Tab-separated table of C-alpha atoms in Angstrom:
chain	number	residue	atom	x	y	z
C	1	MET	CA	-48.505	-2.318	-62.471
C	2	THR	CA	-51.893	-3.987	-62.156
C	3	PHE	CA	-51.612	-3.965	-58.371
C	4	ILE	CA	-52.019	-0.168	-58.427
C	5	THR	CA	-55.545	-0.505	-59.799
C	6	ASN	CA	-56.723	-2.351	-56.677
C	7	LYS	CA	-57.582	0.082	-53.856
C	8	VAL	CA	-57.588	-2.668	-51.232
C	9	THR	CA	-54.043	-3.755	-52.123
C	10	ASN	CA	-52.889	-0.144	-51.900
C	11	ALA	CA	-54.611	0.270	-48.529
C	12	VAL	CA	-52.998	-2.900	-47.156
C	13	PHE	CA	-49.543	-1.729	-48.280
C	14	ILE	CA	-50.069	1.712	-46.727
C	15	ALA	CA	-51.475	0.137	-43.556
C	16	LEU	CA	-48.443	-2.111	-43.112
C	17	LEU	CA	-45.972	0.748	-43.478
C	18	SER	CA	-48.124	3.004	-41.305
C	19	LEU	CA	-48.260	0.379	-38.566
C	20	VAL	CA	-44.469	0.280	-38.597
C	21	TYR	CA	-44.089	4.074	-38.508
C	22	GLY	CA	-46.973	4.712	-36.108
C	23	GLY	CA	-45.916	1.880	-33.812
C	24	LEU	CA	-42.319	3.053	-33.847
C	25	PHE	CA	-43.294	6.606	-32.933
C	26	LEU	CA	-45.598	5.385	-30.166
C	27	LEU	CA	-42.897	3.058	-28.859
C	28	ILE	CA	-40.052	5.587	-28.737
C	29	SER	CA	-42.099	8.573	-27.574
C	30	GLY	CA	-41.027	9.347	-24.030
C	31	HIS	CA	-38.745	6.289	-23.876
C	32	MET	CA	-35.808	7.135	-21.632
C	33	GLU	CA	-33.158	5.373	-23.723
C	34	PHE	CA	-34.351	7.117	-26.885
C	35	LEU	CA	-34.436	10.516	-25.188
C	36	SER	CA	-30.879	9.998	-23.941
C	37	THR	CA	-29.676	9.830	-27.571
C	38	LEU	CA	-31.095	13.280	-28.332
C	39	PRO	CA	-29.170	16.508	-27.836
C	40	PRO	CA	-30.180	18.663	-24.871
C	41	LYS	CA	-33.012	21.146	-25.353
C	42	ALA	CA	-32.017	24.526	-26.797
C	43	SER	CA	-28.510	23.257	-27.553
C	44	VAL	CA	-28.357	24.967	-30.935
C	45	ASN	CA	-29.427	28.452	-31.923
C	46	TYR	CA	-31.925	27.288	-34.556
C	47	GLY	CA	-35.449	28.229	-33.543
C	48	PHE	CA	-37.284	25.626	-35.595
C	49	TRP	CA	-35.051	22.709	-34.650
C	50	ASN	CA	-35.140	23.630	-30.974
C	51	THR	CA	-38.943	23.725	-31.186
C	52	TRP	CA	-38.963	20.330	-32.917
C	53	LEU	CA	-36.616	18.921	-30.271
C	54	THR	CA	-38.822	20.274	-27.475
C	55	PHE	CA	-41.822	18.703	-29.226
C	56	ILE	CA	-40.029	15.329	-29.206
C	57	TYR	CA	-39.022	15.682	-25.546
C	58	ASP	CA	-42.601	16.569	-24.584
C	59	GLY	CA	-43.964	13.361	-26.113
C	60	GLY	CA	-45.071	14.821	-29.430
C	61	LEU	CA	-44.185	11.635	-31.273
C	62	THR	CA	-47.228	10.072	-29.597
C	63	ILE	CA	-49.433	12.614	-31.371
C	64	ILE	CA	-47.707	11.886	-34.668
C	65	GLY	CA	-48.045	8.119	-34.150
C	66	TYR	CA	-51.776	8.387	-33.468
C	67	THR	CA	-52.185	10.777	-36.413
C	68	ILE	CA	-50.513	8.288	-38.744
C	69	LEU	CA	-52.717	5.480	-37.447
C	70	GLY	CA	-55.844	7.663	-37.705
C	71	ILE	CA	-55.149	8.575	-41.321
C	72	THR	CA	-54.517	4.881	-41.984
C	73	VAL	CA	-57.942	3.997	-40.575
C	74	ALA	CA	-59.519	6.651	-42.824
C	75	ILE	CA	-57.669	5.284	-45.862
C	76	GLY	CA	-58.706	1.746	-44.974
C	77	GLY	CA	-62.316	2.777	-44.472
C	78	LEU	CA	-62.500	4.552	-47.809
C	79	SER	CA	-60.731	1.679	-49.561
C	80	PHE	CA	-62.599	-1.249	-48.017
C	81	PHE	CA	-66.055	0.248	-47.574
C	82	GLY	CA	-66.092	2.460	-50.638
C	83	SER	CA	-66.815	1.194	-54.092
C	84	TYR	CA	-65.151	-2.113	-54.869
C	85	LYS	CA	-64.423	-1.180	-58.451
C	86	LYS	CA	-60.848	-1.280	-59.563
C	87	LEU	CA	-59.299	1.982	-60.602
C	88	ASP	CA	-59.654	2.760	-64.276
C	89	GLU	CA	-56.727	3.787	-66.471
C	90	TYR	CA	-57.105	7.519	-65.757
C	91	GLN	CA	-57.343	7.011	-61.998
C	92	SER	CA	-54.397	4.636	-61.888
C	93	SER	CA	-52.284	7.074	-63.926
C	94	LEU	CA	-53.279	9.832	-61.488
C	95	LEU	CA	-52.279	7.626	-58.551
C	96	LEU	CA	-49.003	6.817	-60.263
C	97	LYS	CA	-48.348	10.567	-60.597
C	98	VAL	CA	-49.055	11.008	-56.870
C	99	ILE	CA	-46.559	8.260	-56.061
C	100	MET	CA	-43.995	9.739	-58.463
C	101	VAL	CA	-44.339	13.229	-56.940
C	102	SER	CA	-43.921	11.754	-53.470
C	103	GLY	CA	-40.838	9.865	-54.643
C	104	LEU	CA	-39.444	12.996	-56.286
C	105	ILE	CA	-39.920	14.996	-53.086
C	106	THR	CA	-38.113	12.229	-51.206
C	107	LEU	CA	-35.239	12.230	-53.700
C	108	VAL	CA	-34.910	16.013	-53.595
C	109	SER	CA	-35.129	16.277	-49.823
C	110	PHE	CA	-32.717	13.421	-49.070
C	111	PRO	CA	-29.590	15.439	-50.008
C	112	LEU	CA	-30.900	18.260	-47.812
C	113	LEU	CA	-31.188	15.785	-44.947
C	114	VAL	CA	-27.615	14.620	-45.522
C	115	ILE	CA	-26.337	18.219	-45.608
C	116	ASN	CA	-28.175	18.993	-42.365
C	117	VAL	CA	-26.789	15.900	-40.661
C	118	LEU	CA	-23.241	16.659	-41.835
C	119	SER	CA	-23.436	20.300	-40.785
C	120	GLU	CA	-24.914	19.543	-37.357
C	121	PRO	CA	-24.272	15.877	-36.410
C	122	LEU	CA	-25.707	16.432	-32.944
C	123	PHE	CA	-29.136	16.829	-34.540
C	124	ALA	CA	-28.962	13.721	-36.772
C	125	ILE	CA	-31.816	11.920	-34.988
C	126	PRO	CA	-34.226	14.898	-34.892
C	127	PHE	CA	-33.442	15.673	-38.568
C	128	THR	CA	-34.128	12.089	-39.592
C	129	LEU	CA	-37.338	11.900	-37.564
C	130	PHE	CA	-38.579	15.119	-39.122
C	131	PHE	CA	-37.723	13.806	-42.586
C	132	VAL	CA	-39.657	10.564	-42.025
C	133	VAL	CA	-42.654	12.362	-40.510
C	134	VAL	CA	-42.946	14.895	-43.333
C	135	ILE	CA	-42.509	12.372	-46.149
C	136	TRP	CA	-44.874	9.758	-44.749
C	137	LEU	CA	-47.593	12.209	-43.679
C	138	PHE	CA	-47.370	13.907	-47.086
C	139	PHE	CA	-47.853	10.568	-48.825
C	140	GLN	CA	-50.714	9.524	-46.540
C	141	ILE	CA	-52.588	12.813	-46.826
C	142	THR	CA	-52.115	12.878	-50.591
C	143	TYR	CA	-53.464	9.344	-50.941
C	144	LEU	CA	-56.383	10.150	-48.625
C	145	LEU	CA	-57.266	13.201	-50.739
C	146	PHE	CA	-56.987	11.001	-53.835
C	147	LEU	CA	-59.504	8.542	-52.359
C	148	ILE	CA	-61.850	11.365	-51.350
C	149	LYS	CA	-61.669	12.788	-54.866
C	150	LEU	CA	-62.661	9.392	-56.293
C	151	ARG	CA	-65.914	9.336	-54.308
């Protein structure tokens, strides 16, 4: 667990995953083949999911992709240009708790995702996209707040 004490290593790991997620969202946003896999707008009587689907159709994944990349730049800036000290035992245990809470939220919300997909298979792609966006943005924002608190 010594890798957790190095802020630069953590930032590189987060940056790599964020590049994948951000790049994926930027790539598929507005892509005709991706949009053809989605259900038609207002196809289900669920207000939130119809709004989310409209957001995807209107190119909202571009906003999410740039948001993910922007938060990644902020995390990288605070990690690389902040203090170069390694995290002490208290800080690394706090970071470990942040990671554990994020993992717990993922574990708890995954069965909800499966239930949603099984109950409405037409919305499997929007459900999964929403799941990924919420989990990854939660983790990024939590880690960014952690770095700000360390300053």
